Coordinates of C-alpha atoms and ligand atoms in Angstrom, one line a residue:
M1 CA 61.0 189.4 242.4
N2 CA 60.3 191.3 245.8
S3 CA 56.6 189.6 245.7
H4 CA 58.7 186.4 245.7
Q5 CA 60.6 187.2 248.6
Y6 CA 59.8 185.5 252.1
D7 CA 61.8 185.1 255.4
A8 CA 61.6 181.2 254.9
I9 CA 60.6 178.5 252.3
V10 CA 59.4 175.3 253.4
V11 CA 59.0 172.4 250.8
G12 CA 56.4 170.1 251.4
S13 CA 53.5 170.4 253.7
G14 CA 53.2 166.9 255.1
I15 CA 54.2 165.7 258.7
S16 CA 57.6 167.3 258.8
G17 CA 56.9 170.3 256.3
G18 CA 53.8 171.2 258.5
W19 CA 56.0 171.4 261.7
A20 CA 58.6 173.7 260.0
A21 CA 55.8 175.6 259.0
K22 CA 54.2 176.2 262.3
E23 CA 57.5 176.7 264.1
L24 CA 58.8 179.3 261.4
C25 CA 55.4 181.3 261.4
E26 CA 55.3 181.1 265.2
K27 CA 58.6 182.6 265.5
G28 CA 57.5 185.4 263.3
L29 CA 59.1 184.5 260.0
K30 CA 57.2 185.2 256.8
T31 CA 56.9 181.8 255.5
L32 CA 55.9 180.3 252.1
V33 CA 55.1 176.6 251.9
L34 CA 55.4 175.1 248.6
E35 CA 53.3 171.9 247.9
R36 CA 53.4 170.0 244.8
G37 CA 49.9 168.7 245.4
R38 CA 46.4 170.1 245.3
Q39 CA 44.9 172.0 248.0
V40 CA 43.3 169.9 250.9
E41 CA 41.4 171.6 253.8
H42 CA 40.4 170.0 257.0
L43 CA 37.1 168.8 256.9
K44 CA 35.9 170.5 253.6
D45 CA 38.2 168.1 251.2
Y46 CA 37.7 164.6 253.0
P47 CA 34.8 163.7 250.7
T48 CA 34.4 160.2 251.8
M49 CA 34.8 160.6 255.5
T50 CA 31.4 159.7 256.6
A51 CA 30.4 157.4 253.8
N52 CA 29.3 154.0 253.7
A53 CA 30.5 151.2 251.7
W54 CA 27.3 151.5 249.6
D55 CA 27.4 155.0 249.0
M56 CA 30.7 154.2 246.8
P57 CA 30.4 152.9 243.3
H58 CA 32.6 149.7 243.9
R59 CA 31.6 149.1 247.5
N60 CA 35.1 150.6 248.7
R61 CA 37.0 147.9 246.2
I62 CA 39.4 149.1 243.6
P63 CA 38.4 148.1 240.3
L64 CA 40.7 145.6 238.5
A65 CA 41.6 148.3 235.6
D66 CA 43.1 150.4 238.4
E67 CA 45.1 147.5 239.9
L68 CA 46.5 146.7 236.5
E69 CA 47.4 150.2 235.8
N70 CA 48.8 151.0 239.3
P71 CA 50.2 147.8 241.0
V72 CA 52.5 149.8 243.3
V73 CA 50.0 151.7 245.1
N74 CA 47.6 148.8 245.0
R75 CA 50.1 146.9 247.3
C76 CA 49.6 149.4 250.1
Y77 CA 47.0 148.0 252.3
A78 CA 45.5 151.6 253.1
Y79 CA 44.7 152.1 249.5
A80 CA 41.0 151.4 248.7
E81 CA 38.1 153.4 247.0
D82 CA 37.7 155.5 250.3
T83 CA 41.1 156.8 250.3
Q84 CA 42.6 156.6 246.6
H85 CA 42.1 160.4 246.3
F86 CA 45.0 160.9 248.8
F87 CA 47.5 158.5 247.1
V88 CA 49.8 158.9 244.1
K89 CA 48.9 156.9 241.3
D90 CA 51.8 155.0 239.8
S91 CA 50.7 155.8 236.1
E92 CA 50.7 159.6 236.9
H93 CA 54.2 159.8 238.5
P94 CA 56.7 157.5 237.1
Y95 CA 60.1 156.5 238.6
V96 CA 62.7 153.8 237.9
Q97 CA 63.0 150.7 239.6
N98 CA 66.2 149.3 238.9
K99 CA 65.4 147.0 241.7
P100 CA 61.8 146.6 242.7
F101 CA 60.8 149.3 245.4
D102 CA 57.4 149.9 246.0
W103 CA 57.2 153.9 246.4
I104 CA 54.0 155.0 248.2
R105 CA 53.3 158.6 248.0
G106 CA 50.6 161.3 249.1
Y107 CA 50.9 164.4 247.0
Q108 CA 48.5 166.8 248.3
V109 CA 48.5 169.5 251.1
G110 CA 49.0 167.5 254.4
G111 CA 51.0 164.8 252.5
K112 CA 51.1 161.3 253.9
S113 CA 49.9 163.0 257.4
L114 CA 46.3 162.2 256.2
I115 CA 47.1 158.5 255.4
W116 CA 49.6 157.5 258.1
A117 CA 49.0 154.9 260.5
R118 CA 49.9 157.3 263.6
Q119 CA 52.2 155.0 265.5
T120 CA 54.6 157.0 267.3
Q121 CA 57.4 155.7 269.5
R122 CA 60.4 157.5 270.7
W123 CA 63.9 156.2 269.8
S124 CA 65.9 155.0 273.0
K125 CA 69.5 156.1 273.6
Y126 CA 70.4 152.7 272.1
D127 CA 69.0 153.9 268.8
F128 CA 71.2 156.8 268.5
E129 CA 74.4 154.9 269.7
G130 CA 73.9 151.9 267.3
P131 CA 75.8 153.0 264.2
G132 CA 79.0 154.4 266.3
R133 CA 79.0 151.2 268.6
D134 CA 78.4 148.6 265.7
G135 CA 80.4 150.5 263.4
F136 CA 78.1 150.9 260.3
A137 CA 76.8 154.3 258.5
V138 CA 78.4 157.1 260.5
D139 CA 78.0 157.9 264.2
W140 CA 74.9 160.3 264.9
P141 CA 75.8 163.7 265.9
I142 CA 73.2 163.8 268.5
R143 CA 72.0 161.5 271.3
Y144 CA 68.9 160.9 273.2
E145 CA 69.2 163.9 275.5
D146 CA 69.5 166.4 272.6
I147 CA 66.3 165.3 271.1
A148 CA 64.2 164.3 274.4
P149 CA 63.0 167.7 275.2
W150 CA 61.7 168.1 271.6
Y151 CA 59.8 165.1 271.6
S152 CA 58.1 166.1 274.8
Y153 CA 57.7 169.6 272.8
V154 CA 55.8 167.7 270.0
E155 CA 54.1 165.2 271.7
R156 CA 52.2 167.6 273.9
F157 CA 50.9 169.4 270.9
V158 CA 50.3 166.4 268.7
G159 CA 48.5 164.4 271.4
I160 CA 50.0 160.8 271.9
S161 CA 48.1 158.3 273.9
G162 CA 50.3 155.8 275.6
N163 CA 51.1 154.3 278.9
Y164 CA 54.1 155.1 281.4
D165 CA 55.8 151.5 281.0
G166 CA 59.2 152.8 282.3
L167 CA 61.1 150.7 279.7
E168 CA 64.9 151.8 278.9
T169 CA 64.4 150.5 275.4
L170 CA 61.3 152.6 274.5
P171 CA 61.1 155.8 276.6
D172 CA 58.1 157.2 277.9
G173 CA 56.5 160.4 276.5
E174 CA 54.0 163.1 277.3
F175 CA 51.0 160.9 277.1
L176 CA 47.4 161.1 276.9
P177 CA 45.6 158.0 278.3
A178 CA 46.5 154.9 276.7
W179 CA 44.2 152.3 274.7
E180 CA 43.3 149.0 276.3
M181 CA 44.4 145.7 275.8
N182 CA 41.8 143.2 275.3
C183 CA 41.7 140.0 277.8
V184 CA 43.6 137.7 275.5
E185 CA 46.2 140.3 274.4
K186 CA 46.6 140.8 278.3
E187 CA 47.1 136.9 279.0
V188 CA 49.5 136.6 276.1
Q189 CA 51.5 139.6 277.5
K190 CA 51.5 137.8 281.0
R191 CA 52.5 134.6 279.7
I192 CA 55.3 136.0 277.6
L193 CA 56.7 138.0 280.5
E194 CA 56.6 135.1 282.9
A195 CA 58.5 133.0 280.3
Y196 CA 61.4 135.4 279.3
G197 CA 61.1 137.8 282.4
D198 CA 62.4 140.7 280.3
R199 CA 60.2 140.5 277.1
K200 CA 57.5 143.1 278.2
F201 CA 55.1 143.8 275.3
V202 CA 53.3 147.0 276.0
I203 CA 50.3 148.9 274.4
G204 CA 50.9 150.8 271.5
R205 CA 51.7 154.7 271.6
C206 CA 49.8 156.7 268.7
A207 CA 49.0 160.1 267.8
H208 CA 45.1 159.7 268.9
L209 CA 43.1 162.2 271.3
T210 CA 41.9 159.7 273.8
Q211 CA 41.3 162.6 276.1
P212 CA 41.9 166.1 274.4
K213 CA 43.6 168.8 276.5
D214 CA 43.2 172.6 275.9
V215 CA 45.9 172.6 273.5
H216 CA 44.3 170.3 271.3
L217 CA 40.8 172.0 271.5
A218 CA 42.2 175.1 270.8
Q219 CA 43.4 173.3 267.4
G220 CA 39.5 172.7 266.7
R221 CA 40.2 169.0 267.3
G222 CA 38.2 166.6 269.4
Q223 CA 38.3 163.1 270.8
C224 CA 39.0 160.1 268.8
Q225 CA 35.8 158.2 268.3
A226 CA 37.7 154.9 267.4
R227 CA 35.9 154.6 263.9
N228 CA 38.9 153.1 262.4
Q229 CA 38.4 155.4 259.3
C230 CA 41.4 157.5 259.7
Y231 CA 42.8 157.2 256.1
R232 CA 39.7 159.1 254.8
G233 CA 40.6 162.3 256.7
C234 CA 38.9 162.6 260.5
P235 CA 35.8 164.4 260.9
F236 CA 36.9 164.9 264.5
G237 CA 40.4 165.7 264.0
G238 CA 41.0 162.8 266.4
Y239 CA 44.3 161.7 264.9
F240 CA 47.1 164.2 264.0
S241 CA 47.7 165.6 260.6
S242 CA 49.3 168.6 259.4
N243 CA 45.7 169.7 258.0
S244 CA 44.0 169.6 261.2
S245 CA 46.9 170.6 263.5
T246 CA 50.2 172.2 262.5
L247 CA 49.2 174.2 259.3
P248 CA 46.0 175.9 260.9
A249 CA 48.5 176.6 263.8
A250 CA 50.9 178.4 261.2
A251 CA 47.8 179.9 259.4
K252 CA 46.7 181.3 262.8
T253 CA 50.0 183.7 263.0
G254 CA 49.2 185.5 259.8
N255 CA 52.8 184.5 258.5
L256 CA 51.9 181.7 256.4
T257 CA 51.6 181.8 252.5
I258 CA 50.8 178.1 251.3
R259 CA 51.1 177.7 247.5
P260 CA 49.7 174.3 246.4
D261 CA 50.4 173.0 242.9
S262 CA 53.9 174.1 243.1
V263 CA 56.5 171.4 242.0
V264 CA 59.9 172.2 243.3
H265 CA 62.7 171.6 240.6
S266 CA 65.6 172.6 242.5
V267 CA 67.3 174.9 245.2
I268 CA 68.8 177.9 243.6
W269 CA 72.5 178.6 244.4
D270 CA 73.9 181.9 243.7
E271 CA 77.5 181.6 242.6
A272 CA 78.1 185.2 243.6
K273 CA 76.6 185.3 246.8
G274 CA 77.7 181.7 247.6
K275 CA 74.7 180.8 249.0
A276 CA 71.3 179.1 248.3
T277 CA 68.7 182.0 247.7
G278 CA 65.5 180.0 246.9
V279 CA 63.9 177.3 245.0
R280 CA 62.8 177.0 241.2
V281 CA 59.2 175.9 241.0
I282 CA 57.1 174.1 238.1
D283 CA 53.2 174.9 238.2
R284 CA 51.8 171.5 238.5
V285 CA 48.8 172.7 236.4
T286 CA 50.1 175.3 233.9
K287 CA 53.6 173.8 233.9
E288 CA 54.8 177.7 234.4
A289 CA 58.6 178.2 235.9
T290 CA 58.5 180.4 238.8
E291 CA 61.5 181.3 241.2
Y292 CA 61.0 182.0 245.1
F293 CA 63.5 183.4 247.3
A294 CA 64.2 183.5 251.2
K295 CA 66.9 183.6 253.9
V296 CA 66.5 180.0 255.1
I297 CA 65.1 176.9 253.3
F298 CA 63.6 173.9 254.8
L299 CA 63.3 170.6 252.7
N300 CA 60.3 168.5 253.8
A301 CA 59.5 166.9 250.4
A302 CA 59.9 163.5 252.3
C303 CA 62.9 161.5 251.9
L304 CA 63.2 160.4 248.3
N305 CA 61.7 163.5 246.8
T306 CA 64.2 165.5 249.1
N307 CA 67.1 163.5 247.2
L308 CA 65.5 164.1 244.2
I309 CA 65.4 167.6 244.6
L310 CA 69.0 168.0 245.9
L311 CA 70.6 165.8 243.3
N312 CA 68.7 167.9 240.8
S313 CA 70.0 171.2 242.4
T314 CA 73.2 171.6 240.1
S315 CA 75.4 174.4 239.6
S316 CA 79.2 175.4 238.9
R317 CA 80.0 175.1 242.5
F318 CA 78.0 171.7 243.1
P319 CA 78.0 169.9 239.8
N320 CA 76.6 166.7 241.6
G321 CA 73.8 168.1 243.6
L322 CA 73.6 170.7 246.4
G323 CA 76.3 170.2 249.2
N324 CA 77.6 167.2 247.4
D325 CA 81.2 167.5 247.3
S326 CA 81.4 164.1 249.2
G327 CA 79.7 162.3 246.5
I328 CA 77.2 160.5 249.3
L329 CA 74.0 162.5 248.5
G330 CA 71.4 159.8 247.5
K331 CA 73.3 157.0 249.3
Y332 CA 73.0 155.1 252.5
I333 CA 69.3 154.8 252.2
A334 CA 67.5 152.3 254.3
F335 CA 64.0 151.6 255.6
H336 CA 62.4 148.9 257.7
N337 CA 61.8 145.3 257.1
Y338 CA 58.2 144.1 257.6
R339 CA 58.4 140.9 255.7
G340 CA 57.7 138.5 258.7
T341 CA 54.2 137.6 259.9
L342 CA 52.9 134.9 262.3
G343 CA 49.9 134.1 264.1
G344 CA 47.7 131.2 265.4
R345 CA 44.5 130.2 267.4
F346 CA 44.4 130.9 271.1
E347 CA 42.1 128.4 273.2
G348 CA 40.1 129.4 276.2
F349 CA 38.3 132.7 277.0
E350 CA 35.4 131.8 274.7
D351 CA 33.1 133.5 277.4
K352 CA 34.9 136.8 276.9
Y353 CA 34.6 139.5 274.4
Y354 CA 35.6 142.7 273.5
Y355 CA 33.8 146.2 272.7
G356 CA 34.9 148.7 270.0
R357 CA 37.8 149.3 268.1
R358 CA 41.3 150.7 268.5
P359 CA 43.9 152.3 266.4
T360 CA 47.0 150.8 267.7
A361 CA 48.6 147.3 268.6
V362 CA 50.6 145.7 271.4
M363 CA 54.2 146.0 270.7
L364 CA 57.6 144.9 272.2
P365 CA 60.7 147.1 272.0
N366 CA 63.9 145.6 270.2
F367 CA 65.5 142.8 272.4
R368 CA 68.3 142.0 270.0
N369 CA 71.9 143.3 270.2
V370 CA 70.8 146.1 272.5
K371 CA 73.6 146.5 274.8
K372 CA 76.2 144.6 272.9
Q373 CA 76.4 142.6 269.9
E374 CA 75.0 139.2 270.5
M375 CA 73.6 138.0 267.3
D376 CA 75.2 137.0 263.8
F377 CA 73.3 139.9 262.6
L378 CA 73.6 143.6 263.2
R379 CA 70.6 145.4 265.3
G380 CA 67.1 144.0 265.7
Y381 CA 63.4 144.4 265.4
M382 CA 60.5 145.4 267.2
S383 CA 57.4 143.0 267.3
F384 CA 53.6 144.0 267.3
Y385 CA 50.7 141.6 268.1
S386 CA 46.9 141.7 268.4
A387 CA 44.2 139.5 269.4
G388 CA 40.7 139.2 268.1
R389 CA 37.8 136.9 267.9
G390 CA 37.0 135.4 264.3
G391 CA 34.1 135.6 262.1
W392 CA 30.5 135.8 263.2
G393 CA 29.6 134.4 259.9
G394 CA 31.8 131.4 260.2
S395 CA 28.9 128.8 260.1
R396 CA 28.2 128.7 256.4
D397 CA 27.9 124.8 256.4
V398 CA 24.6 125.1 258.5
P399 CA 21.1 125.1 257.0
F400 CA 18.8 128.0 256.9
G401 CA 16.6 128.4 259.8
A402 CA 17.1 128.7 263.5
E403 CA 20.3 126.7 263.5
F404 CA 21.8 128.9 261.1
K405 CA 20.9 131.9 263.1
A406 CA 21.9 130.5 266.3
A407 CA 25.3 129.5 264.6
N408 CA 25.8 133.0 263.2
S409 CA 25.2 134.5 266.6
E410 CA 28.4 133.1 268.2
P411 CA 31.9 134.8 267.5
G412 CA 34.4 132.5 266.3
P413 CA 37.8 131.3 268.2
W414 CA 40.4 133.7 269.5
W415 CA 43.4 134.2 267.1
V416 CA 46.9 136.1 267.9
S417 CA 48.6 137.6 265.0
M418 CA 52.1 139.0 265.0
M419 CA 54.2 141.2 262.7
M420 CA 57.8 142.7 262.7
Q421 CA 59.5 146.0 262.1
G422 CA 63.0 145.5 261.4
E423 CA 66.0 147.7 261.4
T424 CA 68.0 147.8 258.2
I425 CA 71.5 148.6 257.6
P426 CA 72.3 152.0 255.6
K427 CA 74.7 151.0 252.7
E428 CA 76.4 153.0 250.2
T429 CA 75.0 150.4 247.5
N430 CA 71.3 151.2 248.5
L431 CA 70.9 154.5 246.7
V432 CA 68.9 156.9 244.5
S433 CA 70.0 158.8 241.5
L434 CA 68.6 160.8 238.6
S435 CA 67.8 159.3 235.3
P436 CA 70.0 160.5 232.6
D437 CA 67.3 160.2 230.0
L438 CA 63.7 160.0 231.6
K439 CA 61.8 162.9 232.6
D440 CA 58.3 163.5 234.8
P441 CA 55.7 165.1 233.3
W442 CA 57.0 168.6 234.7
G443 CA 60.4 168.2 232.8
I444 CA 62.1 167.0 236.0
P445 CA 64.4 163.9 236.0
Q446 CA 62.6 160.7 237.2
L447 CA 64.1 159.1 240.2
Q448 CA 66.1 155.9 239.8
I449 CA 65.8 153.4 242.9
D450 CA 68.5 150.9 243.5
I451 CA 67.5 149.7 247.0
A452 CA 67.7 146.0 248.1
Y453 CA 67.7 143.6 251.3
D454 CA 70.9 141.9 252.2
D455 CA 71.9 139.1 254.2
N456 CA 71.5 140.9 257.4
D457 CA 67.8 141.3 256.9
E458 CA 67.4 137.7 255.9
K459 CA 68.8 136.7 259.2
I460 CA 66.7 139.1 261.1
V461 CA 63.3 137.9 259.5
K462 CA 64.5 134.3 260.3
D463 CA 65.2 135.3 263.8
F464 CA 61.9 137.1 264.0
L465 CA 60.1 134.2 262.8
E466 CA 61.8 132.0 265.2
Q467 CA 61.5 134.2 268.3
G468 CA 57.9 134.9 267.4
E469 CA 56.9 131.4 267.2
E470 CA 58.6 130.4 270.7
M471 CA 56.9 133.4 272.0
L472 CA 53.5 132.6 270.9
S473 CA 53.9 129.1 271.5
K474 CA 54.9 129.8 275.2
A475 CA 51.7 132.1 275.4
G476 CA 49.6 128.8 274.4
V477 CA 48.9 129.8 270.9
T478 CA 48.5 126.8 268.8
N479 CA 48.4 125.9 264.9
I480 CA 50.8 128.5 264.5
Y481 CA 51.4 129.7 260.8
K482 CA 54.7 131.6 259.7
N483 CA 54.9 133.6 256.7
D484 CA 57.9 135.8 254.6
S485 CA 55.9 138.0 252.3
K486 CA 59.1 138.8 250.6
Q487 CA 57.5 141.9 249.8
A488 CA 59.8 144.6 248.2
P489 CA 61.3 147.5 250.1
G490 CA 59.1 150.3 250.3
L491 CA 55.9 148.9 251.1
D492 CA 57.0 149.9 254.8
I493 CA 56.9 153.5 253.8
H494 CA 59.7 154.3 256.1
E495 CA 62.5 155.2 253.7
M496 CA 65.1 157.1 255.3
G497 CA 68.5 158.4 254.5
G498 CA 70.3 159.8 251.6
V499 CA 71.3 163.2 253.1
R500 CA 72.5 161.7 256.4
M501 CA 73.2 163.8 259.5
G502 CA 76.9 163.2 260.7
R503 CA 79.7 165.2 262.2
D504 CA 82.1 165.3 259.2
P505 CA 81.3 166.9 255.8
K506 CA 83.3 164.2 254.1
T507 CA 81.0 161.5 255.3
S508 CA 77.5 163.4 256.0
L509 CA 75.4 166.0 254.1
L510 CA 73.9 167.9 257.5
N511 CA 75.2 168.6 261.0
G512 CA 73.6 167.9 264.3
F513 CA 71.0 170.6 264.0
N514 CA 69.7 169.2 260.1
Q515 CA 71.9 171.9 258.7
M516 CA 73.5 171.4 255.3
H517 CA 77.4 171.5 256.1
L518 CA 78.2 173.0 252.8
A519 CA 74.8 175.3 252.3
P520 CA 74.1 176.6 255.9
N521 CA 71.0 178.2 255.2
V522 CA 69.2 175.0 254.0
F523 CA 68.0 172.6 256.3
V524 CA 66.6 168.9 255.8
T525 CA 64.2 167.6 258.5
D526 CA 62.4 164.6 256.9
G527 CA 63.4 161.2 256.6
A528 CA 66.3 162.0 254.3
A529 CA 68.2 163.4 257.4
M530 CA 68.2 159.9 259.2
T531 CA 71.8 158.2 259.9
S532 CA 70.1 155.0 260.6
T533 CA 66.5 153.8 261.0
G534 CA 65.9 152.3 264.6
T535 CA 63.0 149.9 265.0
Q536 CA 60.5 152.6 265.7
N537 CA 57.9 154.1 263.6
P538 CA 59.9 157.4 262.5
S539 CA 57.5 160.1 262.1
I540 CA 57.4 161.4 265.6
T541 CA 61.4 161.6 265.4
Y542 CA 61.2 163.6 262.2
M543 CA 58.9 166.1 264.2
A544 CA 61.0 166.5 267.0
L545 CA 64.1 167.0 264.9
T546 CA 62.0 169.6 262.8
A547 CA 61.0 171.7 265.7
R548 CA 64.7 171.4 267.2
A549 CA 66.0 172.5 263.7
V550 CA 63.8 175.7 263.3
D551 CA 64.6 176.6 266.8
Y552 CA 68.2 176.5 266.0
A553 CA 68.0 178.3 262.4
V554 CA 65.8 181.1 263.8
R555 CA 68.5 181.7 266.7
E556 CA 71.2 181.7 264.0
L557 CA 69.4 184.3 261.7
K558 CA 68.8 186.4 264.6
K559 CA 72.6 186.3 265.2
G560 CA 73.3 186.7 261.5
N561 CA 75.2 183.5 261.0
M562 CA 73.2 183.0 257.9
K563 CA 73.8 186.0 255.6
Ligands
FAD601 C1 49.8 153.7 254.9 C2 50.7 154.5 255.7 C3 51.0 154.1 257.0 C4 52.2 154.6 257.7 N1 52.2 154.7 259.1 C5 53.1 155.3 259.9 C6 53.2 155.1 261.3 O1 52.2 154.3 261.8 N2 54.1 155.8 262.0 C7 55.0 156.6 261.3 O2 55.9 157.2 261.9 N3 54.8 156.8 260.2 C8 54.2 156.0 259.0 N4 54.0 156.3 257.9 C9 54.9 157.2 257.2 C10 54.5 158.7 257.5 O3 53.5 159.2 256.7 C11 55.7 159.3 256.8 O4 57.0 159.1 257.7 C12 55.4 160.8 257.0 O5 54.7 161.2 256.3 C13 56.8 161.6 256.7 O6 56.6 163.1 256.6 P1 57.1 164.1 255.5 O7 57.0 165.2 256.0 O8 58.6 163.8 255.3 O9 56.6 163.5 254.2 P2 55.1 163.8 253.6 O10 54.3 163.5 254.6 O11 54.9 162.6 252.6 O12 55.0 165.1 253.1 C14 56.0 165.3 251.8 C15 55.0 166.5 251.0 O13 55.9 167.1 250.3 C16 55.4 167.3 248.9 N5 56.4 167.2 248.0 C17 57.0 166.2 247.5 N6 57.9 166.2 246.4 C18 57.7 167.8 246.2 C19 58.3 168.8 245.4 N7 59.2 168.6 244.7 N8 57.9 170.2 245.6 C20 56.9 170.4 246.4 N9 56.3 169.5 247.2 C21 56.8 168.3 247.4 C22 54.5 166.1 248.8 O14 53.3 166.2 248.0 C23 53.9 165.7 250.2 O15 52.7 166.6 250.6 C24 52.9 155.8 257.2 C25 52.7 156.0 255.7 C26 51.6 155.4 255.0 C27 51.3 155.9 253.7

């Protein structure tokens, strides 16, 4: 048992677990990171990072047999032959879809930090005030001022590129130089601002080193080369991942032990001591069961798996899951609504082109119901657009010869495309639970998912498509198409909630420091902790909440408040 005793345990090594590990180790705690997936070492384990399409057996396409066997993961845009080794195959990790839900997962050291799209916007004060003001979910126990210094803290280490735009609804952060809009994007931005006065699209903020500082070079990371092959793992460490950034920093302290292939089954509740003492683990390969112990436990298995672990952590004291006297564990799960897309042709600028690639788009913070309730739906959506020139190979009808060559030496017309990221409202009926009879290959109950859109989401999609069309028309875009993909929840990969933060143990599981009300040495700092979803990409908020929670947990430990 002694050899299995640590100061802290972190479950999961993805974006939030990497941050928990770094902070705990740097504060001097002997920390064990338990990761269900295999080891992935930065650079060494990125087998396709410099491959060309012709180096791959299927020229970077997924064969039909794989598509048929794994329909869920195949719906993820980032899943291809060059990235498939970082994604979970449906066939190997079953779950129960009581309602259609595309659960996209990355089980390996680094989790989804290797395959995320790296967009990172801060929440504004309006996002934290939302549920309290509008009367849904529960009031957040924190406000923007509580988290702002922690956003700065993580942004400096991660390296976020962005422009200082001074928008109230999208606070600026600690930015490296921003990516640039192309000429048509600038023109569209200008025309929309002129038409509306207050709809200011700005260049996206993302976790790419446009100009690394010493703090990034010290991590062994270098400048982003805009290869746009990020999902393979970056040979330059140009974007933020746990593997390139937080885990090496944790290891540098000498306080980190990382144990891959360790599937956490549940948190151990010691009835005699009246506290959580550790976790049960099933070895992924040998299926052998083990236990590890620590003074403080951080759950960072990503939203739905953290819910699963807690629901599976039953004891005489907590027959319905750890800390779940209220019965709300697993409920009030929400996500982001990505269903609406539109776009069209942009006339003019035919003598202009742009150079290179860029890992972000142009974005407009939510403009609906910001300061008061105005619409017949709750909350709103963020909008993104980008512009580019179409196909160099667009002249297939021209006969071979000089004419063909000339035709294919001209880029096609300009297009603009737009997409939404809508807030969804956490509801008791959007929930996960444990299957009473089905188990996964490690003997753990399978997760049952009951999550769906509602009328509010339908209204948001409709409003986005109408507003998007109006904005693009005013910007001079023609031949506008609009599409509601009706994609299932889950494909946004921004699932949040189930173990929400709040003030009252009767209506929330965690307090304002992500600490379980009823198991004070257990912290949840991944998406499961989120009380509402906002309209921003969520991971930078998980990072900030994690660093803040570790700071608090270690102070409490030192005060002897977590015995
Ligand atoms: C294609 C794609 C694009 C995305 N784009 C963005 C974006 O632009 N911006 C943004 O903010 N977010 C984006 N996301 C979402 C982002 O990846 C997640 O929000 C983020 O990774 C969540 O961090 P996490 O630590 O909670 O989970 P993860 O990074 O998923 O890490 C969880 C870890 O826990 C491990 N684990 C799970 N269960 C157990 C268990 N029982 N025992 C032990 N270990 C376990 C997993 O193997 C994994 O390594 C994107 C995701 C994908 C896939």
